[in-house]
Amino acid sequence: MDRIRIVGGNKLNGTIPISGAKNAALPLMIAALLTDETLILDNVPRLADVAQVQRILGNHGVDIMSAGKRPGDHHQGQTLHISAANIIDTTAPYELVSTMRASFWVVAPLLARMGECKVSLPGGCAIGTRPVDLLIMALEKLGAQIQIDGGYVIASAPNGLTGAEIEFPKVTVSGTHVALMAATLAKGRTVILNAACEPEILDVADCLNKMGGKITGAGTPRIVIEGVKKLHGARHTVLPDRIETGTYAMAVAMTGGDVQLAGARPELLQSALDVLVQAGATVTPNNEGIRIQRNGAGISPVTVSTAPFPGFPTDLQAQLMALMACAKGSSHITETIFENRFMHVQELARFGARISLDGETATIDGIASLKGAPVMATDLRASVSLVIAGLAAEGETMVNRIYHLDRGFERLEEKLSACGANIERISG
Ligand code: UD1
């Protein structure tokens, strides 16, 4: 199994290109099931999760071709031509769905276009129970009949879905994606209330509109969808990854240095950038992205609660905790989105970090410096917090079980070593 070896202590200086957002690329690829014409997606990151969605779509009979860039394209990612002209199978089996939660979302387009499907209950990062009750509620509101049997969700809508009002009792990204995709092909109007406002929802809605959908209000808590009979092909560029952006910004804040995050968009992560400024980093948005610097000054402690967009993202919580491990004083980080999303705490402790947990709140008593250690990656975002800690720690860190990192961070070692980090992947 691959590992990552880091010798900490180097400042980061240079440019890091920001990839397309994993959390937009996955639902965008899945949305291709809604049409029998080709959807072309640009700036798709090369990630294990993307490859997994390719396998899942392939199982339904979808053709996917990875093509070269067009002249003048500045993005790093691949271009995928996705054609679901013939859906040959409406079952998404356990073996394919169990490794990644987002793969369950195929339930929406399959049901909307084919009138039936059978999809295994999902897996994904072990960060709490992560149920699908709200996704099922949304589909039932649209008229689907749903049974759960033998670990599978069996859904049918023989006469198609019908528009309805769907009010989510809590903000859910997955629920909003599923409701949005299903409602585009439903008869009549759907109104989603208390919708997630995450930028990836807006990106998917923009793409669905290019495909002939009639969606307004995406990016706000009230989304209105006028159902259409058919969607057509389109071309869409995946927006930049705000979590990757925030992760590298925190790495620079921790090690010190001066890095341009090329292609990043500040409005996608304003709350995290505000926290970084409070922590003592200098954040400068410019034409090419975001410049992040920390020179000389120490790290100041912060008090932060995770929240749905535009609040501080739960997907940056572990990284912020690594940063605060070396703050001059005590920080408090409260996780409000997922229970049990503190598995990085015991791994950060191996570096000498002083963190105590009280329910949903972690108190981090900053120390002068961390010491390198062997550590184990537990989930996607937790893994990268260990990389950040290793970059700043004295001596050698070995991060084990890094397949989690490959799910969500494209060319991580390459991007960091180009900025002066001493980091390498050890295969086998
Ligand atoms: C998505 C992101 C993930 C991010 C999360 C929150 C993708 C691929 N993943 O995950 O990186 O951390 O949003 O920003 O985009 N819930 C229920 N019932 C449901 C669905 C969700 O109770 O049916 C709960 C969850 O357990 C959680 C909360 O709602 O406590 C938010 O979950 P949700 O926003 O749906 O997260 P995901 O879409 O799974």
Coordinates of C-alpha atoms and ligand atoms in Angstrom, one line a residue:
M1 CA 0.0 0.0 0.0
D2 CA 1.4 3.4 -0.9
R3 CA 2.6 5.8 1.8
I4 CA 3.7 9.4 1.8
R5 CA 7.0 10.4 3.4
I6 CA 7.5 14.0 4.4
V7 CA 10.5 15.7 6.0
G8 CA 9.0 18.8 7.6
G9 CA 10.3 22.3 8.1
N10 CA 10.4 23.8 4.6
K11 CA 8.4 26.9 3.8
L12 CA 6.2 26.7 0.7
N13 CA 7.0 29.2 -2.1
G14 CA 5.7 29.2 -5.7
T15 CA 2.5 28.5 -7.5
I16 CA -0.1 25.7 -7.0
P17 CA -2.7 25.2 -9.7
I18 CA -6.1 24.5 -8.3
S19 CA -8.0 21.5 -9.8
G20 CA -11.7 21.2 -10.7
A21 CA -13.9 20.6 -7.7
K22 CA -14.4 16.9 -6.9
N23 CA -17.8 17.7 -5.3
A24 CA -19.1 19.3 -8.5
A25 CA -17.5 16.8 -10.9
L26 CA -19.1 13.8 -9.4
P27 CA -22.8 15.1 -9.6
L28 CA -22.1 16.6 -13.0
M29 CA -20.9 13.3 -14.3
I30 CA -24.0 11.6 -12.8
A31 CA -26.3 14.3 -14.4
A32 CA -25.2 13.0 -17.8
L33 CA -27.6 10.1 -17.2
L34 CA -30.4 12.5 -17.6
T35 CA -29.9 12.8 -21.4
D36 CA -29.4 10.5 -24.4
E37 CA -27.1 13.2 -25.9
T38 CA -23.4 13.8 -25.0
L39 CA -22.4 15.9 -22.0
I40 CA -18.9 17.3 -22.3
L41 CA -17.2 18.3 -19.0
D42 CA -14.0 20.2 -18.9
N43 CA -11.6 20.6 -16.0
V44 CA -12.5 17.2 -14.4
P45 CA -9.9 16.3 -11.8
R46 CA -8.1 13.0 -12.1
L47 CA -9.1 11.4 -8.9
A48 CA -10.0 7.9 -7.6
D49 CA -13.6 9.1 -6.9
V50 CA -13.9 10.3 -10.5
A51 CA -12.7 7.0 -11.8
Q52 CA -15.2 5.2 -9.5
V53 CA -18.1 7.2 -11.0
Q54 CA -16.8 6.3 -14.4
R55 CA -17.0 2.6 -13.5
I56 CA -20.5 3.1 -12.1
L57 CA -21.7 4.9 -15.2
G58 CA -20.0 2.3 -17.4
N59 CA -22.1 -0.4 -15.6
H60 CA -25.3 1.5 -16.7
G61 CA -24.0 1.4 -20.3
V62 CA -22.7 5.0 -20.4
D63 CA -19.8 5.7 -22.9
I64 CA -17.1 7.9 -21.5
M65 CA -14.2 9.2 -23.5
S66 CA -11.4 11.3 -22.0
A67 CA -10.2 13.8 -24.6
G68 CA -7.3 16.3 -24.8
K69 CA -7.7 20.0 -24.0
R70 CA -8.9 22.6 -26.5
P71 CA -6.4 25.2 -27.7
G72 CA -6.4 28.1 -25.2
D73 CA -7.7 26.0 -22.3
H74 CA -5.9 26.9 -19.1
H75 CA -7.3 24.3 -16.8
Q76 CA -5.3 21.3 -15.7
G77 CA -8.0 18.6 -15.7
Q78 CA -9.3 16.2 -18.2
T79 CA -12.2 16.7 -20.6
L80 CA -14.8 13.9 -20.4
H81 CA -17.3 13.2 -23.2
I82 CA -20.1 11.3 -21.5
S83 CA -22.9 9.7 -23.5
A84 CA -25.8 7.9 -21.9
A85 CA -27.5 7.2 -25.2
N86 CA -28.5 3.7 -24.1
I87 CA -29.0 2.8 -20.5
I88 CA -28.6 -0.9 -20.4
D89 CA -29.0 -1.6 -16.7
T90 CA -30.8 0.4 -14.0
T91 CA -29.2 -1.5 -11.1
A92 CA -26.2 0.1 -9.3
P93 CA -24.7 -2.8 -7.4
Y94 CA -23.2 -2.9 -3.9
E95 CA -19.7 -3.5 -5.1
L96 CA -19.7 -0.2 -7.0
V97 CA -21.7 2.0 -4.7
S98 CA -20.3 0.9 -1.3
T99 CA -17.0 2.7 -1.6
M100 CA -18.3 6.2 -2.3
R101 CA -21.4 7.9 -1.0
A102 CA -22.0 10.2 -4.0
S103 CA -22.4 7.1 -6.3
F104 CA -25.8 6.6 -4.6
W105 CA -27.0 9.8 -6.3
V106 CA -27.5 7.9 -9.6
V107 CA -30.9 7.0 -8.1
A108 CA -32.2 10.4 -9.2
P109 CA -31.4 10.5 -12.9
L110 CA -32.2 6.8 -13.4
L111 CA -35.6 7.2 -11.8
A112 CA -36.4 10.4 -13.6
R113 CA -35.4 9.1 -17.1
M114 CA -36.0 5.4 -16.8
G115 CA -38.9 5.3 -14.3
E116 CA -37.2 2.7 -12.2
C117 CA -33.9 1.7 -10.6
K118 CA -32.3 -0.4 -7.9
V119 CA -29.4 1.2 -6.1
S120 CA -27.3 -0.2 -3.2
L121 CA -27.2 1.9 -0.1
P122 CA -24.0 3.9 -0.1
G123 CA -20.7 3.8 1.8
G124 CA -18.0 6.5 1.7
C125 CA -15.9 8.1 4.4
A126 CA -16.6 6.9 7.9
I127 CA -17.5 10.3 9.4
G128 CA -20.8 9.5 11.1
T129 CA -23.9 7.7 10.1
R130 CA -24.6 9.7 6.9
P131 CA -28.1 8.4 6.2
V132 CA -30.1 8.8 3.0
D133 CA -33.6 9.4 4.6
L134 CA -33.9 12.9 3.2
L135 CA -32.9 11.8 -0.3
I136 CA -35.7 9.2 -0.2
M137 CA -38.1 11.7 1.3
A138 CA -37.4 14.1 -1.7
L139 CA -38.0 11.4 -4.3
E140 CA -41.2 10.3 -2.6
K141 CA -42.5 13.9 -2.6
L142 CA -41.9 13.8 -6.4
G143 CA -44.2 10.7 -6.6
A144 CA -41.6 7.9 -6.5
Q145 CA -42.5 4.6 -4.8
I146 CA -39.6 3.4 -2.8
Q147 CA -38.8 0.2 -0.9
I148 CA -35.6 -0.8 0.9
D149 CA -34.9 -4.4 0.6
G150 CA -31.6 -6.4 1.1
G151 CA -29.5 -3.3 1.4
Y152 CA -30.9 -1.9 -1.9
V153 CA -33.2 1.1 -2.5
I154 CA -35.8 0.0 -5.1
A155 CA -37.5 2.9 -6.7
S156 CA -40.2 3.2 -9.3
A157 CA -42.2 5.9 -11.0
P158 CA -43.9 4.1 -13.9
N159 CA -45.8 7.3 -15.0
G160 CA -42.9 9.6 -14.4
L161 CA -42.2 12.0 -11.5
T162 CA -44.4 15.0 -10.7
G163 CA -43.3 18.4 -9.4
A164 CA -43.9 19.1 -5.7
E165 CA -42.7 21.3 -2.8
I166 CA -39.8 19.7 -1.0
E167 CA -38.8 21.3 2.3
F168 CA -35.6 19.8 3.9
P169 CA -35.7 19.8 7.7
K170 CA -31.9 20.3 7.6
V171 CA -29.5 21.6 5.0
T172 CA -28.3 18.6 2.9
V173 CA -26.0 18.8 -0.1
S174 CA -26.8 15.3 -1.2
G175 CA -30.5 15.8 -0.8
T176 CA -30.4 19.0 -2.8
H177 CA -28.5 17.4 -5.7
V178 CA -30.9 14.5 -5.8
A179 CA -34.0 16.6 -5.7
L180 CA -32.6 19.0 -8.3
M181 CA -31.7 16.2 -10.8
A182 CA -34.9 14.3 -10.3
A183 CA -37.1 17.5 -10.6
T184 CA -35.6 18.6 -14.0
L185 CA -37.5 15.8 -15.8
A186 CA -40.6 15.8 -13.5
K187 CA -44.0 17.1 -14.7
G188 CA -44.7 20.6 -13.6
R189 CA -43.0 22.8 -11.0
T190 CA -40.9 21.8 -8.0
V191 CA -39.9 24.1 -5.2
I192 CA -37.0 23.1 -3.0
L193 CA -37.0 24.9 0.4
N194 CA -34.0 25.1 2.8
A195 CA -31.9 23.9 -0.2
A196 CA -28.1 23.7 0.3
C197 CA -26.4 26.8 -1.1
E198 CA -23.0 25.3 -1.8
P199 CA -21.3 26.5 -5.0
E200 CA -21.3 23.0 -6.3
I201 CA -25.1 23.0 -6.3
L202 CA -25.1 26.2 -8.4
D203 CA -22.5 24.6 -10.8
V204 CA -24.7 21.6 -11.3
A205 CA -27.8 23.8 -11.8
D206 CA -25.9 25.9 -14.4
C207 CA -25.0 22.8 -16.3
L208 CA -28.5 21.4 -16.1
N209 CA -29.8 24.7 -17.5
K210 CA -27.3 24.5 -20.4
M211 CA -28.8 21.0 -21.0
G212 CA -32.3 22.6 -21.4
G213 CA -33.4 22.5 -17.7
K214 CA -35.4 25.4 -16.3
I215 CA -33.9 26.1 -12.8
T216 CA -33.9 29.4 -11.0
G217 CA -32.6 30.2 -7.5
A218 CA -29.8 27.7 -7.2
G219 CA -27.2 29.0 -4.8
T220 CA -30.1 30.3 -2.5
P221 CA -32.2 28.3 -0.1
R222 CA -35.2 28.4 -2.5
I223 CA -34.7 26.6 -5.8
V224 CA -37.5 26.5 -8.4
I225 CA -37.5 23.9 -11.2
E226 CA -40.0 23.9 -14.0
G227 CA -39.8 20.3 -15.3
V228 CA -39.0 19.7 -19.0
K229 CA -39.7 16.6 -21.1
K230 CA -36.2 16.0 -22.3
L231 CA -32.7 17.4 -21.7
H232 CA -30.0 17.7 -24.4
G233 CA -26.2 17.6 -24.7
A234 CA -24.1 20.5 -23.5
R235 CA -20.5 21.6 -22.6
H236 CA -19.6 22.7 -19.1
T237 CA -16.4 23.6 -17.2
V238 CA -16.2 22.3 -13.6
L239 CA -15.6 25.1 -11.1
P240 CA -12.4 25.3 -9.1
D241 CA -12.1 23.2 -5.9
R242 CA -12.7 25.4 -2.9
I243 CA -11.6 22.6 -0.5
E244 CA -8.4 22.0 -2.3
T245 CA -7.8 25.8 -2.3
G246 CA -8.5 26.1 1.5
T247 CA -6.3 23.1 2.2
Y248 CA -3.2 24.6 0.4
A249 CA -3.9 28.0 1.9
M250 CA -3.8 26.4 5.4
A251 CA -0.6 24.5 4.5
V252 CA 1.1 27.8 3.6
A253 CA -0.3 29.5 6.8
M254 CA 1.2 26.7 8.8
T255 CA 4.7 26.3 7.2
G256 CA 5.1 30.0 6.3
G257 CA 6.0 31.2 2.8
D258 CA 4.3 32.8 -0.2
V259 CA 2.1 30.8 -2.7
Q260 CA -0.1 31.8 -5.5
L261 CA -3.2 29.5 -5.7
A262 CA -3.7 29.7 -9.4
G263 CA -7.3 29.5 -10.7
A264 CA -8.8 29.7 -7.2
R265 CA -11.9 31.9 -6.7
P266 CA -12.0 33.7 -3.3
E267 CA -15.8 34.0 -3.2
L268 CA -16.1 30.2 -3.0
L269 CA -14.4 30.2 0.4
Q270 CA -14.7 33.6 1.9
S271 CA -15.4 32.3 5.4
A272 CA -12.2 30.2 5.4
L273 CA -10.1 33.0 4.1
D274 CA -11.5 35.3 6.8
V275 CA -10.4 32.7 9.4
L276 CA -6.9 32.5 7.8
V277 CA -6.5 36.3 8.1
Q278 CA -7.6 36.1 11.7
A279 CA -4.9 33.4 12.2
G280 CA -2.3 35.8 10.8
A281 CA -2.0 34.9 7.1
T282 CA -2.1 37.5 4.4
V283 CA -4.7 36.7 1.8
T284 CA -4.6 38.7 -1.5
P285 CA -7.2 37.9 -4.2
N286 CA -5.8 38.8 -7.6
N287 CA -6.5 38.2 -11.3
E288 CA -4.9 34.8 -11.4
G289 CA -6.4 33.4 -8.1
I290 CA -5.4 34.0 -4.5
R291 CA -2.0 34.8 -3.1
I292 CA -1.4 33.5 0.4
Q293 CA 1.5 34.5 2.6
R294 CA 2.7 34.2 6.2
N295 CA 6.1 35.6 7.0
G296 CA 7.5 36.0 10.4
A297 CA 4.4 36.5 12.5
G298 CA 3.1 33.5 14.6
I299 CA -0.2 31.8 14.2
S300 CA -3.1 33.3 16.2
P301 CA -5.7 31.1 17.8
V302 CA -9.3 31.2 16.4
T303 CA -12.8 30.1 17.5
V304 CA -14.7 28.5 14.6
S305 CA -17.9 26.4 14.0
T306 CA -18.5 24.5 10.8
A307 CA -21.7 25.4 9.0
P308 CA -23.4 25.0 5.6
F309 CA -22.2 27.4 2.9
P310 CA -21.4 30.3 3.2
G311 CA -20.2 29.2 6.7
F312 CA -16.9 27.6 7.4
P313 CA -16.8 24.2 5.6
T314 CA -16.7 21.0 7.5
D315 CA -14.4 19.7 4.8
L316 CA -11.7 22.2 6.1
Q317 CA -12.2 21.5 9.8
A318 CA -9.4 18.9 10.1
Q319 CA -6.9 21.1 8.2
L320 CA -7.7 24.1 10.4
M321 CA -7.1 21.9 13.5
A322 CA -3.7 21.0 12.2
L323 CA -2.9 24.7 11.7
M324 CA -4.1 25.6 15.2
A325 CA -1.9 22.9 16.8
C326 CA 0.9 25.5 16.5
A327 CA -1.1 28.6 17.4
K328 CA 0.0 31.0 20.2
G329 CA -2.9 30.1 22.6
S330 CA -6.1 28.0 22.7
S331 CA -8.4 27.6 19.8
H332 CA -11.9 26.1 19.7
I333 CA -13.4 24.3 16.8
T334 CA -17.0 23.0 16.8
E335 CA -18.2 20.5 14.2
T336 CA -21.9 21.0 13.6
I337 CA -22.4 19.0 10.3
F338 CA -21.1 15.5 11.0
E339 CA -20.9 13.6 14.3
N340 CA -17.7 11.6 14.7
R341 CA -15.7 13.8 12.4
F342 CA -12.8 14.1 14.8
M343 CA -10.8 11.0 13.9
H344 CA -7.8 13.1 13.0
V345 CA -7.5 14.2 16.7
Q346 CA -5.8 11.1 17.9
E347 CA -3.5 11.1 14.8
L348 CA -2.6 14.8 15.3
A349 CA -1.7 13.9 18.9
R350 CA 1.1 11.7 17.5
F351 CA 2.8 14.9 16.3
G352 CA 2.5 16.2 19.9
A353 CA -0.6 18.3 19.3
R354 CA -2.6 19.1 22.4
I355 CA -6.2 18.6 21.6
S356 CA -9.1 17.8 24.0
L357 CA -12.7 16.9 22.9
D358 CA -15.9 17.9 24.6
G359 CA -18.9 16.7 22.6
E360 CA -18.8 18.6 19.3
T361 CA -16.1 21.0 20.3
A362 CA -12.3 20.5 20.2
T363 CA -10.0 22.7 22.2
I364 CA -6.5 23.0 20.8
D365 CA -3.8 24.3 23.0
G366 CA -1.1 25.5 20.6
I367 CA 2.5 24.4 21.1
A368 CA 5.7 25.8 19.7
S369 CA 6.4 23.1 17.2
L370 CA 5.2 19.6 16.1
K371 CA 7.4 16.5 15.8
G372 CA 7.2 14.2 12.8
A373 CA 5.6 10.8 13.4
P374 CA 4.1 7.7 11.7
V375 CA 0.4 8.4 11.3
M376 CA -2.6 6.8 9.6
A377 CA -5.1 8.4 7.3
T378 CA -8.7 7.8 8.4
D379 CA -10.8 9.7 5.9
L380 CA -10.3 12.1 3.0
R381 CA -10.1 15.4 4.7
A382 CA -8.5 14.0 7.9
S383 CA -5.7 12.6 5.8
V384 CA -4.7 15.9 4.3
S385 CA -4.6 17.5 7.8
L386 CA -1.9 14.9 8.6
V387 CA 0.1 16.0 5.5
I388 CA -0.2 19.7 6.6
A389 CA 1.0 18.8 10.1
G390 CA 3.9 16.8 8.6
L391 CA 5.0 19.7 6.4
A392 CA 5.4 21.9 9.4
A393 CA 6.7 19.3 11.9
E394 CA 10.3 18.8 12.7
G395 CA 11.8 15.6 11.2
E396 CA 10.1 12.7 9.3
T397 CA 6.4 11.9 9.0
M398 CA 5.1 8.8 7.3
V399 CA 1.4 8.9 6.3
N400 CA 0.0 5.5 5.9
R401 CA -3.2 4.4 4.1
I402 CA -3.1 7.3 1.6
Y403 CA -5.7 5.9 -0.8
H404 CA -8.1 8.3 1.0
L405 CA -6.0 11.2 -0.3
D406 CA -6.1 9.9 -3.9
R407 CA -9.9 10.1 -3.7
G408 CA -9.9 13.8 -3.4
F409 CA -6.5 15.5 -4.1
E410 CA -5.0 15.5 -7.5
R411 CA -1.2 15.2 -7.7
L412 CA -0.8 16.3 -4.1
E413 CA 2.9 15.4 -3.7
E414 CA 3.8 17.0 -7.1
K415 CA 2.0 20.3 -6.3
L416 CA 3.6 20.6 -2.9
S417 CA 7.1 19.5 -3.9
A418 CA 7.0 22.1 -6.7
C419 CA 6.7 24.7 -3.9
G420 CA 9.7 23.4 -2.0
A421 CA 8.1 20.7 0.3
N422 CA 10.2 17.6 1.0
I423 CA 7.4 15.1 0.2
E424 CA 7.4 11.8 -1.7
R425 CA 5.2 8.9 -2.4
I426 CA 6.6 5.5 -1.5
S427 CA 4.9 2.8 -3.5
G428 CA 4.2 -0.8 -2.3
Ligands
UD1_1 C1 -21.4 16.6 0.8 C2 -19.9 16.6 0.4 C3 -19.0 16.5 1.6 C4 -19.3 17.6 2.6 C5 -20.8 17.6 2.9 C6 -21.2 18.8 3.8 C7 -20.0 15.6 -1.9 C8 -19.6 14.5 -2.7 N1 -19.7 15.5 -0.6 O1 -21.6 15.4 1.5 O2 -17.7 16.6 1.1 O3 -18.6 17.3 3.8 O4 -21.6 17.7 1.7 O5 -20.8 20.0 3.2 O6 -20.5 16.7 -2.3 N2 -28.2 13.8 6.3 C9 -29.3 13.2 6.8 N3 -30.1 12.5 5.9 C10 -29.9 12.5 4.6 C11 -28.8 13.2 4.1 C12 -27.9 13.8 4.9 O7 -29.5 13.2 8.0 O8 -30.7 11.8 3.9 C13 -27.3 14.6 7.2 C14 -25.9 14.0 7.2 O9 -25.7 12.9 8.1 C15 -25.1 15.2 7.7 C16 -25.9 16.4 7.1 O10 -27.1 15.9 6.8 O11 -25.1 15.3 9.1 C17 -25.2 17.0 5.9 O12 -25.0 16.0 4.9 P1 -25.0 16.3 3.3 O13 -25.0 17.8 3.2 O14 -26.0 15.6 2.7 O15 -23.5 15.8 3.0 P2 -23.1 14.9 1.7 O16 -23.9 15.4 0.5 O17 -23.1 13.5 2.0

